[in-house]
Amino acid sequence: MSFLRELWMFLKERKKFWLLPIILMMLLLGGILILAQGSVVAPFIYTLF
């Protein structure tokens, strides 16, 4: 949790709030790929990319 706190403080201090949606989308796509790696839904998710 300290990493998230430091990241938030960096974004707030440097006024880099535009990076937040990019970071969230990268985390979301990474999570989808990790979860879909061994599931039955994997072929459908890979067609999106």
Tab-separated table of C-alpha atoms in Angstrom:
chain	number	residue	atom	x	y	z
A	1	MET	CA	0.000	0.000	0.000
A	2	SER	CA	2.918	2.354	0.511
A	3	PHE	CA	3.672	2.154	-3.216
A	4	LEU	CA	0.164	3.338	-4.035
A	5	ARG	CA	0.449	6.145	-1.500
A	6	GLU	CA	3.785	7.253	-2.965
A	7	LEU	CA	2.372	7.090	-6.488
A	8	TRP	CA	-0.610	9.210	-5.475
A	9	MET	CA	1.637	11.757	-3.745
A	10	PHE	CA	3.829	11.936	-6.859
A	11	LEU	CA	0.820	12.499	-9.120
A	12	LYS	CA	-0.586	15.135	-6.771
A	13	GLU	CA	2.685	16.985	-6.215
A	14	ARG	CA	3.754	17.081	-9.853
A	15	LYS	CA	0.207	17.720	-11.180
A	16	LYS	CA	0.381	14.627	-13.388
A	17	PHE	CA	-3.239	13.560	-12.998
A	18	TRP	CA	-3.403	12.755	-16.710
A	19	LEU	CA	-1.239	9.689	-15.995
A	20	LEU	CA	-3.890	8.129	-13.758
A	21	PRO	CA	-6.211	6.852	-16.549
A	22	ILE	CA	-3.214	5.406	-18.399
A	23	ILE	CA	-2.019	3.544	-15.307
A	24	LEU	CA	-5.523	2.253	-14.537
A	25	MET	CA	-6.035	0.982	-18.097
A	26	MET	CA	-2.672	-0.790	-18.045
A	27	LEU	CA	-3.584	-2.480	-14.761
A	28	LEU	CA	-7.020	-3.448	-16.070
A	29	LEU	CA	-5.684	-4.950	-19.299
A	30	GLY	CA	-2.907	-6.753	-17.445
A	31	GLY	CA	-5.419	-8.219	-15.000
A	32	ILE	CA	-7.692	-9.372	-17.812
A	33	LEU	CA	-4.803	-11.072	-19.598
A	34	ILE	CA	-3.621	-12.800	-16.426
A	35	LEU	CA	-7.110	-14.021	-15.542
A	36	ALA	CA	-7.854	-15.177	-19.085
A	37	GLN	CA	-4.632	-17.101	-19.489
A	38	GLY	CA	-6.006	-20.392	-18.237
A	39	SER	CA	-9.725	-20.004	-18.730
A	40	VAL	CA	-12.230	-21.033	-21.359
A	41	VAL	CA	-12.868	-17.374	-22.201
A	42	ALA	CA	-9.271	-16.873	-23.401
A	43	PRO	CA	-9.957	-17.278	-27.155
A	44	PHE	CA	-12.661	-14.625	-27.003
A	45	ILE	CA	-10.486	-12.158	-25.109
A	46	TYR	CA	-7.538	-12.649	-27.446
A	47	THR	CA	-9.720	-11.706	-30.406
A	48	LEU	CA	-10.101	-8.254	-28.864
A	49	PHE	CA	-6.395	-7.654	-29.251
